[in-house]
mmCIF file of C-alpha atoms and ligand atoms in Angstrom:
data_model
loop_
_atom_site.group_PDB
_atom_site.id
_atom_site.type_symbol
_atom_site.label_atom_id
_atom_site.label_comp_id
_atom_site.label_asym_id
_atom_site.label_seq_id
_atom_site.Cartn_x
_atom_site.Cartn_y
_atom_site.Cartn_z
ATOM 1 C CA MET A 1 41.841 -68.467 29.394
ATOM 2 C CA ALA A 2 38.341 -69.095 28.041
ATOM 3 C CA GLU A 3 35.446 -66.835 28.844
ATOM 4 C CA ILE A 4 33.271 -68.104 31.704
ATOM 5 C CA PHE A 5 29.647 -67.836 30.720
ATOM 6 C CA PRO A 6 27.356 -66.379 33.421
ATOM 7 C CA HIS A 7 25.207 -69.215 34.670
ATOM 8 C CA THR A 8 22.641 -69.972 37.355
ATOM 9 C CA SER A 9 25.411 -71.885 39.121
ATOM 10 C CA LEU A 10 27.230 -68.579 39.570
ATOM 11 C CA ARG A 11 24.540 -66.530 41.299
ATOM 12 C CA ARG A 12 25.485 -63.149 42.699
ATOM 13 C CA SER A 13 25.050 -62.651 46.413
ATOM 14 C CA PRO A 14 23.274 -59.471 47.588
ATOM 15 C CA TYR A 15 26.717 -58.198 48.615
ATOM 16 C CA TYR A 16 28.229 -58.784 45.179
ATOM 17 C CA ASP A 17 28.345 -55.135 44.109
ATOM 18 C CA ALA A 18 29.797 -54.111 47.457
ATOM 19 C CA THR A 19 32.555 -56.737 47.353
ATOM 20 C CA ILE A 20 33.448 -55.808 43.772
ATOM 21 C CA ALA A 21 33.718 -52.186 44.897
ATOM 22 C CA GLU A 22 36.031 -53.363 47.732
ATOM 23 C CA GLY A 23 38.315 -55.010 45.185
ATOM 24 C CA VAL A 24 37.573 -58.697 45.767
ATOM 25 C CA SER A 25 40.267 -60.692 43.966
ATOM 26 C CA VAL A 26 39.141 -64.344 44.238
ATOM 27 C CA MET A 27 35.704 -65.950 44.307
ATOM 28 C CA HIS A 28 34.395 -69.483 44.266
ATOM 29 C CA PRO A 29 30.904 -70.933 43.974
ATOM 30 C CA TYR A 30 29.211 -72.146 47.160
ATOM 31 C CA ASN A 31 25.654 -73.407 46.889
ATOM 32 C CA ARG A 32 25.707 -72.081 43.330
ATOM 33 C CA MET A 33 26.467 -68.552 44.550
ATOM 34 C CA LEU A 34 29.750 -66.685 44.211
ATOM 35 C CA MET A 35 31.550 -66.235 47.522
ATOM 36 C CA PRO A 36 34.596 -63.975 47.965
ATOM 37 C CA LEU A 37 37.819 -65.753 48.931
ATOM 38 C CA GLY A 38 40.164 -62.843 49.297
ATOM 39 C CA TYR A 39 40.901 -59.219 48.614
ATOM 40 C CA GLY A 40 44.584 -59.462 47.740
ATOM 41 C CA ASP A 41 46.572 -59.746 50.974
ATOM 42 C CA ARG A 42 46.009 -63.086 52.712
ATOM 43 C CA GLU A 43 48.335 -62.442 55.609
ATOM 44 C CA GLU A 44 46.908 -59.036 56.435
ATOM 45 C CA GLU A 45 43.373 -60.478 56.221
ATOM 46 C CA TYR A 46 44.390 -63.301 58.588
ATOM 47 C CA TRP A 47 45.847 -60.987 61.243
ATOM 48 C CA ARG A 48 42.851 -58.678 61.062
ATOM 49 C CA LEU A 49 40.657 -61.655 61.929
ATOM 50 C CA ILE A 50 42.962 -62.628 64.821
ATOM 51 C CA ASP A 51 43.532 -59.139 66.245
ATOM 52 C CA GLY A 52 40.673 -56.962 65.002
ATOM 53 C CA VAL A 53 37.511 -57.373 63.006
ATOM 54 C CA SER A 54 36.692 -58.491 59.512
ATOM 55 C CA MET A 55 33.436 -58.551 57.481
ATOM 56 C CA TRP A 56 32.564 -61.397 55.131
ATOM 57 C CA ASP A 57 30.067 -61.930 52.333
ATOM 58 C CA VAL A 58 28.900 -65.429 53.210
ATOM 59 C CA GLY A 59 25.615 -65.074 51.340
ATOM 60 C CA GLY A 60 26.398 -68.440 49.753
ATOM 61 C CA GLU A 61 25.567 -70.038 53.104
ATOM 62 C CA ARG A 62 22.001 -70.393 51.861
ATOM 63 C CA GLN A 63 19.041 -71.061 54.102
ATOM 64 C CA ILE A 64 16.749 -73.997 53.434
ATOM 65 C CA GLN A 65 13.448 -73.218 55.135
ATOM 66 C CA LEU A 66 11.111 -75.911 56.437
ATOM 67 C CA LYS A 67 7.716 -74.403 57.167
ATOM 68 C CA GLY A 68 4.386 -75.940 58.113
ATOM 69 C CA PRO A 69 2.731 -78.191 60.701
ATOM 70 C CA ASP A 70 5.358 -80.939 60.199
ATOM 71 C CA ALA A 71 8.427 -78.670 60.028
ATOM 72 C CA ALA A 72 9.767 -79.793 63.420
ATOM 73 C CA ARG A 73 9.216 -83.456 62.542
ATOM 74 C CA LEU A 74 11.058 -83.092 59.245
ATOM 75 C CA ALA A 75 13.920 -81.179 60.904
ATOM 76 C CA GLN A 76 14.339 -84.041 63.392
ATOM 77 C CA ILE A 77 14.039 -86.779 60.763
ATOM 78 C CA LEU A 78 16.906 -85.107 58.872
ATOM 79 C CA SER A 79 19.054 -84.578 61.999
ATOM 80 C CA PRO A 80 20.852 -87.218 64.064
ATOM 81 C CA ARG A 81 21.012 -84.666 66.880
ATOM 82 C CA ASP A 82 18.199 -84.189 69.379
ATOM 83 C CA LEU A 83 16.280 -81.024 68.487
ATOM 84 C CA SER A 84 13.405 -81.627 70.931
ATOM 85 C CA ARG A 85 14.666 -79.055 73.438
ATOM 86 C CA CYS A 86 15.694 -76.502 70.811
ATOM 87 C CA VAL A 87 13.671 -73.325 71.349
ATOM 88 C CA GLU A 88 12.760 -70.379 69.153
ATOM 89 C CA GLY A 89 15.813 -68.142 68.753
ATOM 90 C CA GLN A 90 18.276 -70.995 69.227
ATOM 91 C CA GLY A 91 20.640 -72.490 66.686
ATOM 92 C CA LYS A 92 22.420 -75.846 66.679
ATOM 93 C CA TYR A 93 25.238 -77.308 64.612
ATOM 94 C CA VAL A 94 24.159 -80.617 63.045
ATOM 95 C CA ALA A 95 25.802 -83.244 60.836
ATOM 96 C CA LEU A 96 23.089 -84.285 58.384
ATOM 97 C CA CYS A 97 23.616 -87.880 57.314
ATOM 98 C CA ASP A 98 22.277 -90.209 54.670
ATOM 99 C CA HIS A 99 20.929 -93.667 55.459
ATOM 100 C CA ALA A 100 24.443 -95.109 55.667
ATOM 101 C CA GLY A 101 25.472 -92.545 58.296
ATOM 102 C CA THR A 102 27.576 -90.602 55.785
ATOM 103 C CA ILE A 103 27.646 -86.832 56.306
ATOM 104 C CA ILE A 104 25.902 -85.036 53.451
ATOM 105 C CA ASN A 105 26.026 -81.516 54.921
ATOM 106 C CA ASP A 106 26.795 -79.823 58.262
ATOM 107 C CA PRO A 107 24.401 -76.898 58.649
ATOM 108 C CA ILE A 108 23.617 -74.641 61.545
ATOM 109 C CA ILE A 109 19.931 -75.205 62.225
ATOM 110 C CA LEU A 110 18.023 -72.142 63.389
ATOM 111 C CA LYS A 111 14.633 -72.551 65.022
ATOM 112 C CA ILE A 112 12.702 -69.553 63.716
ATOM 113 C CA ALA A 113 9.316 -70.595 65.152
ATOM 114 C CA ASP A 114 7.603 -73.793 66.268
ATOM 115 C CA ASP A 115 6.602 -74.406 62.648
ATOM 116 C CA CYS A 116 9.649 -72.923 60.906
ATOM 117 C CA PHE A 117 13.321 -73.938 60.723
ATOM 118 C CA TRP A 118 16.218 -72.665 58.653
ATOM 119 C CA PHE A 119 19.082 -74.959 57.725
ATOM 120 C CA SER A 120 22.059 -72.680 57.082
ATOM 121 C CA ILE A 121 23.848 -75.057 54.783
ATOM 122 C CA ALA A 122 27.299 -76.018 53.562
ATOM 123 C CA ASP A 123 27.815 -76.603 49.856
ATOM 124 C CA SER A 124 25.392 -79.393 48.879
ATOM 125 C CA ASP A 125 21.741 -79.641 47.886
ATOM 126 C CA VAL A 126 19.856 -79.938 51.158
ATOM 127 C CA GLY A 127 16.809 -78.377 49.481
ATOM 128 C CA LEU A 128 16.320 -81.319 47.111
ATOM 129 C CA TRP A 129 17.072 -83.829 49.864
ATOM 130 C CA SER A 130 14.553 -82.238 52.259
ATOM 131 C CA ARG A 131 11.818 -82.000 49.650
ATOM 132 C CA CYS A 132 12.266 -85.635 48.762
ATOM 133 C CA VAL A 133 12.210 -86.825 52.370
ATOM 134 C CA ALA A 134 9.163 -84.667 53.165
ATOM 135 C CA ALA A 135 7.232 -86.169 50.274
ATOM 136 C CA GLU A 136 8.345 -89.753 50.882
ATOM 137 C CA ARG A 137 7.365 -89.514 54.567
ATOM 138 C CA GLY A 138 4.049 -87.836 53.700
ATOM 139 C CA LEU A 139 4.767 -84.721 55.743
ATOM 140 C CA ASP A 140 2.844 -81.448 55.617
ATOM 141 C CA VAL A 141 5.720 -79.009 55.192
ATOM 142 C CA GLU A 142 6.918 -76.612 52.520
ATOM 143 C CA VAL A 143 10.640 -76.537 51.679
ATOM 144 C CA THR A 144 11.987 -73.340 50.114
ATOM 145 C CA GLU A 145 15.173 -71.302 49.795
ATOM 146 C CA PRO A 146 14.076 -67.916 51.138
ATOM 147 C CA ASP A 147 15.703 -64.571 50.338
ATOM 148 C CA VAL A 148 18.129 -64.678 53.292
ATOM 149 C CA SER A 149 21.873 -64.018 53.055
ATOM 150 C CA PRO A 150 24.288 -63.952 55.995
ATOM 151 C CA LEU A 151 26.961 -61.295 56.412
ATOM 152 C CA ALA A 152 29.594 -62.352 58.953
ATOM 153 C CA VAL A 153 31.421 -59.971 61.291
ATOM 154 C CA GLN A 154 34.302 -61.888 62.852
ATOM 155 C CA GLY A 155 37.186 -61.226 65.195
ATOM 156 C CA PRO A 156 37.742 -60.084 68.795
ATOM 157 C CA MET A 157 36.373 -56.599 68.012
ATOM 158 C CA ALA A 158 33.241 -57.922 66.280
ATOM 159 C CA GLU A 159 31.080 -57.649 69.376
ATOM 160 C CA ASP A 160 31.842 -53.947 69.809
ATOM 161 C CA VAL A 161 31.050 -53.258 66.165
ATOM 162 C CA VAL A 162 27.778 -55.210 66.158
ATOM 163 C CA ALA A 163 26.704 -53.744 69.526
ATOM 164 C CA SER A 164 27.381 -50.242 68.197
ATOM 165 C CA ILE A 165 24.853 -50.917 65.423
ATOM 166 C CA PHE A 166 22.157 -52.931 67.189
ATOM 167 C CA GLY A 167 22.614 -52.221 70.902
ATOM 168 C CA ASP A 168 24.027 -54.063 73.875
ATOM 169 C CA TRP A 169 21.486 -56.904 73.731
ATOM 170 C CA VAL A 170 23.709 -58.637 71.188
ATOM 171 C CA ARG A 171 26.402 -58.974 73.885
ATOM 172 C CA GLU A 172 24.065 -61.272 75.802
ATOM 173 C CA LEU A 173 23.470 -63.660 72.879
ATOM 174 C CA ARG A 174 24.672 -67.202 73.535
ATOM 175 C CA TYR A 175 26.544 -69.151 70.871
ATOM 176 C CA PHE A 176 24.344 -69.855 67.811
ATOM 177 C CA TRP A 177 21.390 -67.982 69.363
ATOM 178 C CA PHE A 178 19.851 -65.109 67.441
ATOM 179 C CA GLY A 179 17.309 -62.328 67.584
ATOM 180 C CA ASP A 180 15.330 -60.123 65.217
ATOM 181 C CA ALA A 181 16.720 -56.727 64.332
ATOM 182 C CA GLU A 182 16.175 -53.880 61.916
ATOM 183 C CA ILE A 183 18.251 -50.970 60.711
ATOM 184 C CA ASN A 184 16.888 -48.316 58.332
ATOM 185 C CA GLY A 185 13.933 -50.651 57.829
ATOM 186 C CA ILE A 186 16.142 -53.530 56.586
ATOM 187 C CA PRO A 187 14.775 -56.792 58.059
ATOM 188 C CA LEU A 188 17.501 -58.837 59.755
ATOM 189 C CA LYS A 189 18.333 -61.498 62.263
ATOM 190 C CA VAL A 190 21.528 -61.212 64.300
ATOM 191 C CA ALA A 191 23.208 -64.408 65.531
ATOM 192 C CA ARG A 192 26.321 -65.099 67.543
ATOM 193 C CA SER A 193 28.049 -67.458 65.124
ATOM 194 C CA GLY A 194 30.441 -67.591 62.215
ATOM 195 C CA TRP A 195 33.014 -69.767 60.601
ATOM 196 C CA SER A 196 35.939 -68.824 62.808
ATOM 197 C CA LYS A 197 36.910 -69.343 66.424
ATOM 198 C CA GLN A 198 37.770 -65.668 66.926
ATOM 199 C CA GLY A 199 34.269 -64.753 68.058
ATOM 200 C CA GLY A 200 31.690 -62.874 66.096
ATOM 201 C CA PHE A 201 28.238 -62.523 64.654
ATOM 202 C CA GLU A 202 26.288 -63.227 61.529
ATOM 203 C CA ILE A 203 23.727 -60.743 60.290
ATOM 204 C CA TYR A 204 21.067 -62.522 58.264
ATOM 205 C CA LEU A 205 19.828 -60.105 55.604
ATOM 206 C CA MET A 206 16.189 -60.842 54.729
ATOM 207 C CA ASP A 207 15.865 -58.501 51.737
ATOM 208 C CA GLY A 208 18.353 -59.234 48.961
ATOM 209 C CA THR A 209 17.815 -55.833 47.325
ATOM 210 C CA ARG A 210 19.503 -54.122 50.280
ATOM 211 C CA GLY A 211 22.871 -55.865 50.434
ATOM 212 C CA SER A 212 25.000 -52.839 49.558
ATOM 213 C CA GLU A 213 23.139 -50.736 52.109
ATOM 214 C CA LEU A 214 23.747 -53.250 54.906
ATOM 215 C CA TRP A 215 27.373 -53.706 53.831
ATOM 216 C CA ASN A 216 27.955 -49.956 54.063
ATOM 217 C CA ILE A 217 26.254 -49.648 57.458
ATOM 218 C CA VAL A 218 28.534 -52.339 58.911
ATOM 219 C CA LYS A 219 31.600 -50.917 57.184
ATOM 220 C CA GLU A 220 30.853 -47.429 58.505
ATOM 221 C CA ALA A 221 30.158 -48.663 62.040
ATOM 222 C CA GLY A 222 33.366 -50.708 62.061
ATOM 223 C CA GLN A 223 35.699 -47.858 61.112
ATOM 224 C CA PRO A 224 36.762 -47.075 64.718
ATOM 225 C CA TRP A 225 37.897 -50.706 65.018
ATOM 226 C CA GLY A 226 39.603 -50.836 61.623
ATOM 227 C CA ILE A 227 37.102 -53.190 59.988
ATOM 228 C CA ALA A 228 37.885 -54.351 56.448
ATOM 229 C CA PRO A 229 36.597 -57.058 54.130
ATOM 230 C CA GLY A 230 37.707 -60.637 54.594
ATOM 231 C CA TYR A 231 36.428 -64.154 54.014
ATOM 232 C CA PRO A 232 36.248 -67.533 55.725
ATOM 233 C CA THR A 233 39.993 -67.797 56.274
ATOM 234 C CA PRO A 234 41.458 -71.288 55.717
ATOM 235 C CA SER A 235 44.515 -70.627 57.866
ATOM 236 C CA GLU A 236 42.435 -69.696 60.920
ATOM 237 C CA ARG A 237 39.703 -72.260 60.229
ATOM 238 C CA ILE A 238 42.126 -75.168 60.063
ATOM 239 C CA GLU A 239 44.239 -73.974 63.019
ATOM 240 C CA SER A 240 40.988 -73.783 65.019
ATOM 241 C CA GLY A 241 39.702 -77.137 63.811
ATOM 242 C CA LEU A 242 36.499 -76.136 62.026
ATOM 243 C CA LEU A 243 35.318 -78.594 59.414
ATOM 244 C CA SER A 244 34.692 -77.733 55.770
ATOM 245 C CA TRP A 245 32.308 -80.497 54.792
ATOM 246 C CA ALA A 246 32.961 -80.425 51.043
ATOM 247 C CA GLY A 247 36.731 -80.327 51.452
ATOM 248 C CA ASP A 248 37.322 -82.541 54.481
ATOM 249 C CA CYS A 249 34.845 -85.373 53.910
ATOM 250 C CA ASP A 250 34.649 -87.981 51.183
ATOM 251 C CA ALA A 251 31.707 -90.085 50.007
ATOM 252 C CA LYS A 252 32.027 -92.341 53.088
ATOM 253 C CA THR A 253 32.846 -90.007 55.975
ATOM 254 C CA ASN A 254 30.710 -90.379 59.091
ATOM 255 C CA PRO A 255 30.498 -87.870 61.975
ATOM 256 C CA PHE A 256 32.612 -89.968 64.361
ATOM 257 C CA GLU A 257 35.533 -89.814 61.945
ATOM 258 C CA VAL A 258 35.687 -86.029 61.849
ATOM 259 C CA ARG A 259 35.174 -85.092 65.515
ATOM 260 C CA LEU A 260 31.410 -84.570 65.182
ATOM 261 C CA GLY A 261 30.449 -87.564 67.328
ATOM 262 C CA ARG A 262 29.626 -85.153 70.160
ATOM 263 C CA PHE A 263 26.807 -83.772 68.009
ATOM 264 C CA VAL A 264 25.209 -87.187 67.398
ATOM 265 C CA ASP A 265 22.479 -88.301 69.841
ATOM 266 C CA LEU A 266 22.107 -92.042 69.475
ATOM 267 C CA ASP A 267 18.747 -92.035 71.279
ATOM 268 C CA VAL A 268 16.876 -89.898 68.748
ATOM 269 C CA PRO A 269 13.770 -91.651 67.339
ATOM 270 C CA ASP A 270 14.275 -94.598 64.997
ATOM 271 C CA ASP A 271 12.799 -92.690 62.035
ATOM 272 C CA VAL A 272 15.776 -90.289 61.960
ATOM 273 C CA ILE A 273 17.691 -90.867 58.729
ATOM 274 C CA GLY A 274 20.994 -92.628 59.307
ATOM 275 C CA ILE A 275 20.547 -93.279 63.024
ATOM 276 C CA ALA A 276 20.573 -97.079 62.702
ATOM 277 C CA ALA A 277 23.863 -96.940 60.787
ATOM 278 C CA LEU A 278 25.319 -94.434 63.251
ATOM 279 C CA ARG A 279 24.427 -96.656 66.209
ATOM 280 C CA GLN A 280 26.241 -99.503 64.526
ATOM 281 C CA ILE A 281 29.311 -97.405 63.723
ATOM 282 C CA ALA A 282 29.361 -96.124 67.313
ATOM 283 C CA ALA A 283 29.212 -99.685 68.633
ATOM 284 C CA GLU A 284 31.943 -100.982 66.319
ATOM 285 C CA GLY A 285 34.176 -97.914 66.511
ATOM 286 C CA ALA A 286 35.097 -95.712 63.564
ATOM 287 C CA LYS A 287 37.865 -97.002 61.295
ATOM 288 C CA ARG A 288 39.330 -93.569 60.651
ATOM 289 C CA HIS A 289 39.768 -90.399 62.657
ATOM 290 C CA GLN A 290 40.773 -86.836 61.994
ATOM 291 C CA LEU A 291 44.102 -85.584 63.306
ATOM 292 C CA GLY A 292 46.162 -82.498 62.598
ATOM 293 C CA VAL A 293 49.056 -82.773 60.153
ATOM 294 C CA VAL A 294 52.094 -80.491 60.386
ATOM 295 C CA MET A 295 54.437 -80.727 57.418
ATOM 296 C CA ASP A 296 58.146 -79.967 57.352
ATOM 297 C CA GLY A 297 59.236 -76.948 55.349
ATOM 298 C CA GLU A 298 59.278 -73.207 55.773
ATOM 299 C CA GLU A 299 57.666 -72.255 52.466
ATOM 300 C CA PRO A 300 53.890 -71.942 51.902
ATOM 301 C CA MET A 301 52.708 -74.571 49.412
ATOM 302 C CA ALA A 302 50.274 -73.594 46.712
ATOM 303 C CA ASN A 303 46.749 -74.689 47.576
ATOM 304 C CA SER A 304 45.924 -77.569 45.299
ATOM 305 C CA GLY A 305 42.261 -78.215 46.079
ATOM 306 C CA HIS A 306 42.731 -81.980 46.096
ATOM 307 C CA TRP A 307 43.812 -84.598 48.595
ATOM 308 C CA PHE A 308 47.213 -86.229 49.096
ATOM 309 C CA ASP A 309 48.115 -89.646 50.443
ATOM 310 C CA ILE A 310 49.526 -89.871 53.934
ATOM 311 C CA VAL A 311 51.946 -92.766 54.272
ATOM 312 C CA SER A 312 53.699 -94.449 57.166
ATOM 313 C CA ASP A 313 56.494 -96.990 56.582
ATOM 314 C CA GLY A 314 55.685 -96.824 52.873
ATOM 315 C CA LYS A 315 52.034 -97.794 53.412
ATOM 316 C CA LYS A 316 49.049 -95.505 52.874
ATOM 317 C CA VAL A 317 47.361 -94.731 56.201
ATOM 318 C CA GLY A 318 45.019 -91.960 55.143
ATOM 319 C CA ASP A 319 44.506 -88.700 53.303
ATOM 320 C CA LEU A 320 45.539 -85.125 53.818
ATOM 321 C CA THR A 321 42.268 -83.295 53.118
ATOM 322 C CA ASN A 322 42.311 -79.488 53.309
ATOM 323 C CA ASN A 323 45.689 -77.896 53.875
ATOM 324 C CA THR A 324 46.932 -74.373 54.246
ATOM 325 C CA TRP A 325 49.814 -72.208 55.333
ATOM 326 C CA SER A 326 49.418 -71.504 59.041
ATOM 327 C CA TYR A 327 50.505 -68.008 59.998
ATOM 328 C CA LYS A 328 50.462 -69.037 63.654
ATOM 329 C CA LEU A 329 52.687 -72.121 63.289
ATOM 330 C CA ARG A 330 54.560 -70.880 60.212
ATOM 331 C CA ARG A 331 54.184 -74.347 58.711
ATOM 332 C CA ASN A 332 51.926 -76.011 56.172
ATOM 333 C CA ILE A 333 49.188 -77.701 58.152
ATOM 334 C CA GLY A 334 46.080 -79.658 57.290
ATOM 335 C CA PHE A 335 43.563 -82.201 58.426
ATOM 336 C CA GLY A 336 44.493 -85.845 58.163
ATOM 337 C CA LEU A 337 41.685 -88.352 57.748
ATOM 338 C CA VAL A 338 43.716 -91.329 58.869
ATOM 339 C CA SER A 339 43.372 -94.900 60.098
ATOM 340 C CA SER A 340 42.313 -95.212 63.732
ATOM 341 C CA ASP A 341 45.638 -96.983 64.279
ATOM 342 C CA CYS A 342 47.449 -93.661 63.743
ATOM 343 C CA GLN A 343 48.107 -91.581 66.821
ATOM 344 C CA ILE A 344 49.102 -88.095 67.862
ATOM 345 C CA GLY A 345 52.889 -87.864 67.693
ATOM 346 C CA ASP A 346 53.275 -90.331 64.806
ATOM 347 C CA GLN A 347 55.802 -89.398 62.126
ATOM 348 C CA VAL A 348 54.326 -89.823 58.636
ATOM 349 C CA ALA A 349 54.892 -88.480 55.135
ATOM 350 C CA VAL A 350 52.642 -86.630 52.722
ATOM 351 C CA LEU A 351 53.024 -87.640 49.072
ATOM 352 C CA ARG A 352 52.701 -84.593 46.917
ATOM 353 C CA ASP A 353 53.483 -84.447 43.207
ATOM 354 C CA GLY A 354 55.972 -87.300 43.493
ATOM 355 C CA GLU A 355 57.617 -85.746 46.530
ATOM 356 C CA SER A 356 57.551 -87.239 50.025
ATOM 357 C CA ILE A 357 57.180 -84.508 52.663
ATOM 358 C CA PRO A 358 57.953 -85.513 56.263
ATOM 359 C CA ALA A 359 55.087 -84.646 58.588
ATOM 360 C CA LYS A 360 53.737 -85.395 62.047
ATOM 361 C CA LEU A 361 50.299 -86.017 63.442
ATOM 362 C CA VAL A 362 49.162 -83.567 66.119
ATOM 363 C CA GLN A 363 46.062 -82.682 68.098
ATOM 364 C CA ILE A 364 43.291 -80.407 66.795
ATOM 365 C CA PRO A 365 43.030 -77.457 67.413
ATOM 366 C CA PHE A 366 46.638 -76.851 66.420
ATOM 367 C CA ARG A 367 48.994 -75.428 69.001
ATOM 368 C CA GLU A 368 52.073 -73.326 68.312
ATOM 369 C CA GLN A 369 54.249 -75.767 70.279
ATOM 370 C CA ASP A 370 53.289 -78.587 67.893
ATOM 371 C CA ARG A 371 55.109 -77.122 64.920
HETATM 372 N N1 LIG B 1 27.461 -69.921 59.374
HETATM 373 C C1 LIG B 1 26.263 -70.092 58.769
HETATM 374 N N2 LIG B 1 26.033 -71.090 57.915
HETATM 375 C C2 LIG B 1 27.031 -71.946 57.619
HETATM 376 C C3 LIG B 1 28.294 -71.824 58.216
HETATM 377 C C4 LIG B 1 28.508 -70.770 59.119
HETATM 378 N N3 LIG B 1 26.820 -72.936 56.735
HETATM 379 C C5 LIG B 1 27.917 -73.641 56.180
HETATM 380 C C6 LIG B 1 29.012 -73.924 57.177
HETATM 381 N N4 LIG B 1 29.336 -72.707 57.917
HETATM 382 C C7 LIG B 1 28.540 -74.983 58.131
HETATM 383 N N5 LIG B 1 29.620 -75.558 58.859
HETATM 384 C C8 LIG B 1 29.979 -75.189 60.137
HETATM 385 C C9 LIG B 1 31.036 -75.852 60.704
HETATM 386 C C10 LIG B 1 31.424 -75.554 62.004
HETATM 387 C C11 LIG B 1 30.755 -74.574 62.703
HETATM 388 C C12 LIG B 1 29.728 -73.897 62.133
HETATM 389 C C13 LIG B 1 29.318 -74.214 60.835
HETATM 390 C C14 LIG B 1 31.135 -74.242 64.097
HETATM 391 N N6 LIG B 1 31.598 -75.244 64.878
HETATM 392 C C15 LIG B 1 32.107 -75.048 66.209
HETATM 393 C C16 LIG B 1 33.087 -76.181 66.498
HETATM 394 O O1 LIG B 1 33.024 -77.204 65.826
HETATM 395 O O2 LIG B 1 33.900 -75.997 67.384
HETATM 396 C C17 LIG B 1 31.053 -74.976 67.281
HETATM 397 C C18 LIG B 1 30.139 -76.150 67.358
HETATM 398 C C19 LIG B 1 29.340 -76.197 68.637
HETATM 399 O O3 LIG B 1 29.947 -76.090 69.715
HETATM 400 O O4 LIG B 1 28.092 -76.386 68.587
HETATM 401 O O5 LIG B 1 31.041 -73.117 64.537
HETATM 402 O O6 LIG B 1 29.603 -70.576 59.688
HETATM 403 N N7 LIG B 1 25.271 -69.244 59.040
#
């Protein structure tokens, strides 16, 4: 294999040294920063997330900060979800769309202050987009990528671990809400959030020179609960139905197609980007929808990183987007972005490398009885 030249597209997260010391075995770039994708034993890492607690370097979930007198206006113009009642210390999940109503990112938006918002982004350039829109709309707001890097603590034991570090106030946090914290003088925010449905927190590190220190504090505190390193776990994420924007959407996907219609408020002001298109799509009905796909076969398939056709009666009806081995169902499962004519219970086939794999369409989240 050729040498990979270090590049600004392969930035190191503040937790890089710590994850190397832990023996990280796979990484991929996310927002031009390396993000761990495993430490060698996928199944053990999955069950630790389901039954215990796991800590993840998700520093690649970069923050785009909007700050200034027009920060709230810009945040709303970018978001087809009503932010008018969002208060300081609250976060909201938003599908950012372009003018055609196509999803271009699905950040968690954190309201830091009346004149300051963070967009905790998926893997696309919301910084450039926001700067452009701010300038084109003549807004008084500065867009930056501050030195902020989330560390996720996920799993049913996460609350005990995080409370043991910061105190019982974290137990009272509502979903996506956050508060300021500090440990050994390290500036942090602690939020109840994270890219799993097993419960947990994200600790937003606000000083990138202190990543190893924070990592070790959390690791130490988690010992009684058996904490160990992990990563956003595809098996759990897909079973639970969480979207991965880059992997599950194409250049035409709108929020209604991928179960994000509940986060679109059609009555936001007319100057919100994409809202006119979204109103039209809502009125006409989406042409595709996202359903679960359970494939026949008892053997985990290698993860290919690209999509496969889903066919019914020899005709293409959609795409299998992300797929994974499900430890819960003991089947290969994935998200199907399929024609709205397809329904739960339909028998279909997935075309993979010239092979036709029988599969069925099921509800999301996946249930063990649907295997
Ligand atoms: N945490 C932080 N930043 C992030 C992510 C994260 N940025 C990138 C990526 N993840 C953004 N995508 C998502 C997708 C889904 C959820 C969170 C971030 C999520 N969704 C729940 C659901 O769909 O059921 C809850 C939504 C709700 O009820 O509001 O949690 O993980 N910092």
